[in-house]
Amino acid sequence: MLFGKRKELDEEKIEQVMEDFTKVLSKLMEKHLPRRMRRAMPKKSKWGKINDKEKKEELTKIKKKGLNSWLSETVYEICQEVGSFANDPDALEKDLKASLKEFKKTGRFR
């Protein structure tokens, strides 16, 4: 068989990836969003703190889909939601995709 069986990631590894990814996103949001928007976003945003219920939902979603596809989907959703508020939406999307690619390289997960 050509295709290998997908590895099951433990919850600690997934939580660590989620935390690292939120740090990357927060740096990008600081760079691309206006000051007023940055001050309002951490209360309700995905890159802010996640409560336990949302974290469990995200963990089940990641286990079902896979970490790689979840990251790609999250970046796409953020581009759609935040793009209209950004100073330069095209640069935001370009930076998000570049940082996602770099994050996937350093994480070495599939």
Coordinates of C-alpha atoms in Angstrom, one line a residue:
M1 CA 0.0 0.0 0.0
L2 CA 1.4 3.4 -1.0
F3 CA -0.3 5.5 1.7
G4 CA 0.7 5.1 5.3
K5 CA -1.7 5.2 8.2
R6 CA -2.2 8.7 9.7
K7 CA -0.6 9.2 13.0
E8 CA -2.7 10.0 16.0
L9 CA -1.5 13.1 17.8
D10 CA -2.0 13.3 21.5
E11 CA -3.9 16.2 23.0
E12 CA -0.9 17.9 24.6
K13 CA 0.9 18.1 21.2
I14 CA -2.2 19.5 19.6
E15 CA -2.7 22.1 22.4
Q16 CA 1.0 23.1 22.0
V17 CA 0.5 23.6 18.2
M18 CA -2.6 25.6 18.9
E19 CA -0.8 27.9 21.3
D20 CA 2.2 28.4 19.0
F21 CA -0.2 29.1 16.1
T22 CA -2.1 31.7 18.2
K23 CA 1.2 33.5 19.0
V24 CA 2.1 33.6 15.2
L25 CA -1.4 35.0 14.5
S26 CA -1.2 37.6 17.2
K27 CA 2.1 39.0 15.8
L28 CA 0.5 39.2 12.4
M29 CA -2.6 40.9 13.6
E30 CA -0.5 43.5 15.5
K31 CA 1.2 44.3 12.2
H32 CA -1.8 44.5 9.9
L33 CA -4.8 45.7 12.0
P34 CA -5.4 49.3 13.1
R35 CA -4.9 50.2 16.7
R36 CA -8.6 50.4 17.6
M37 CA -9.3 47.0 16.0
R38 CA -6.4 45.4 17.8
R39 CA -7.6 46.6 21.2
A40 CA -11.1 45.3 20.6
M41 CA -10.2 41.9 19.1
P42 CA -8.5 39.9 21.9
K43 CA -11.8 39.7 23.8
K44 CA -13.6 37.6 21.1
S45 CA -11.0 36.6 18.6
K46 CA -9.7 33.1 17.8
W47 CA -6.1 34.1 18.6
G48 CA -7.0 35.3 22.1
K49 CA -7.6 32.9 25.0
I50 CA -9.9 30.0 24.2
N51 CA -12.3 28.6 26.9
D52 CA -12.4 24.9 27.7
K53 CA -15.6 24.2 25.7
E54 CA -14.2 25.8 22.5
K55 CA -10.9 24.0 23.0
K56 CA -12.6 20.6 23.2
E57 CA -14.5 21.4 20.1
E58 CA -11.3 22.4 18.3
L59 CA -9.5 19.3 19.5
T60 CA -12.2 17.0 18.2
K61 CA -12.2 18.9 14.9
I62 CA -8.5 18.5 14.6
K63 CA -8.5 14.8 15.4
K64 CA -11.2 14.3 12.8
K65 CA -9.7 16.4 10.0
G66 CA -6.1 16.4 10.7
L67 CA -3.8 19.1 11.9
N68 CA -2.6 20.3 8.5
S69 CA -6.0 20.8 7.1
W70 CA -7.3 22.5 10.3
L71 CA -4.4 25.0 10.1
S72 CA -5.2 25.8 6.4
E73 CA -8.9 26.1 7.1
T74 CA -8.3 28.4 10.1
V75 CA -6.0 30.7 8.0
Y76 CA -8.7 30.9 5.3
E77 CA -11.4 31.8 7.8
I78 CA -9.2 34.5 9.3
C79 CA -8.5 36.0 5.9
Q80 CA -12.3 36.1 5.2
E81 CA -13.2 37.6 8.6
V82 CA -10.5 40.1 9.2
G83 CA -9.6 41.1 5.7
S84 CA -12.2 43.8 5.5
F85 CA -10.7 45.5 8.7
A86 CA -7.1 45.3 7.7
N87 CA -5.1 48.3 6.4
D88 CA -3.9 46.2 3.4
P89 CA -5.9 43.0 3.1
D90 CA -3.8 41.5 0.3
A91 CA -0.6 41.9 2.3
L92 CA -2.4 40.3 5.3
E93 CA -3.4 37.3 3.3
K94 CA 0.1 37.0 1.8
D95 CA 1.7 37.2 5.2
L96 CA -0.8 34.7 6.7
K97 CA -0.1 32.1 4.0
A98 CA 3.6 32.6 4.2
S99 CA 3.6 32.3 8.0
L100 CA 1.4 29.2 7.7
K101 CA 3.9 27.6 5.3
E102 CA 6.8 28.4 7.6
F103 CA 4.9 27.1 10.6
K104 CA 4.1 23.8 8.8
K105 CA 7.8 23.4 7.9
T106 CA 9.0 24.0 11.4
G107 CA 6.3 21.8 13.0
R108 CA 6.9 18.8 10.7
F109 CA 3.4 17.4 11.0
R110 CA 1.0 16.2 8.4

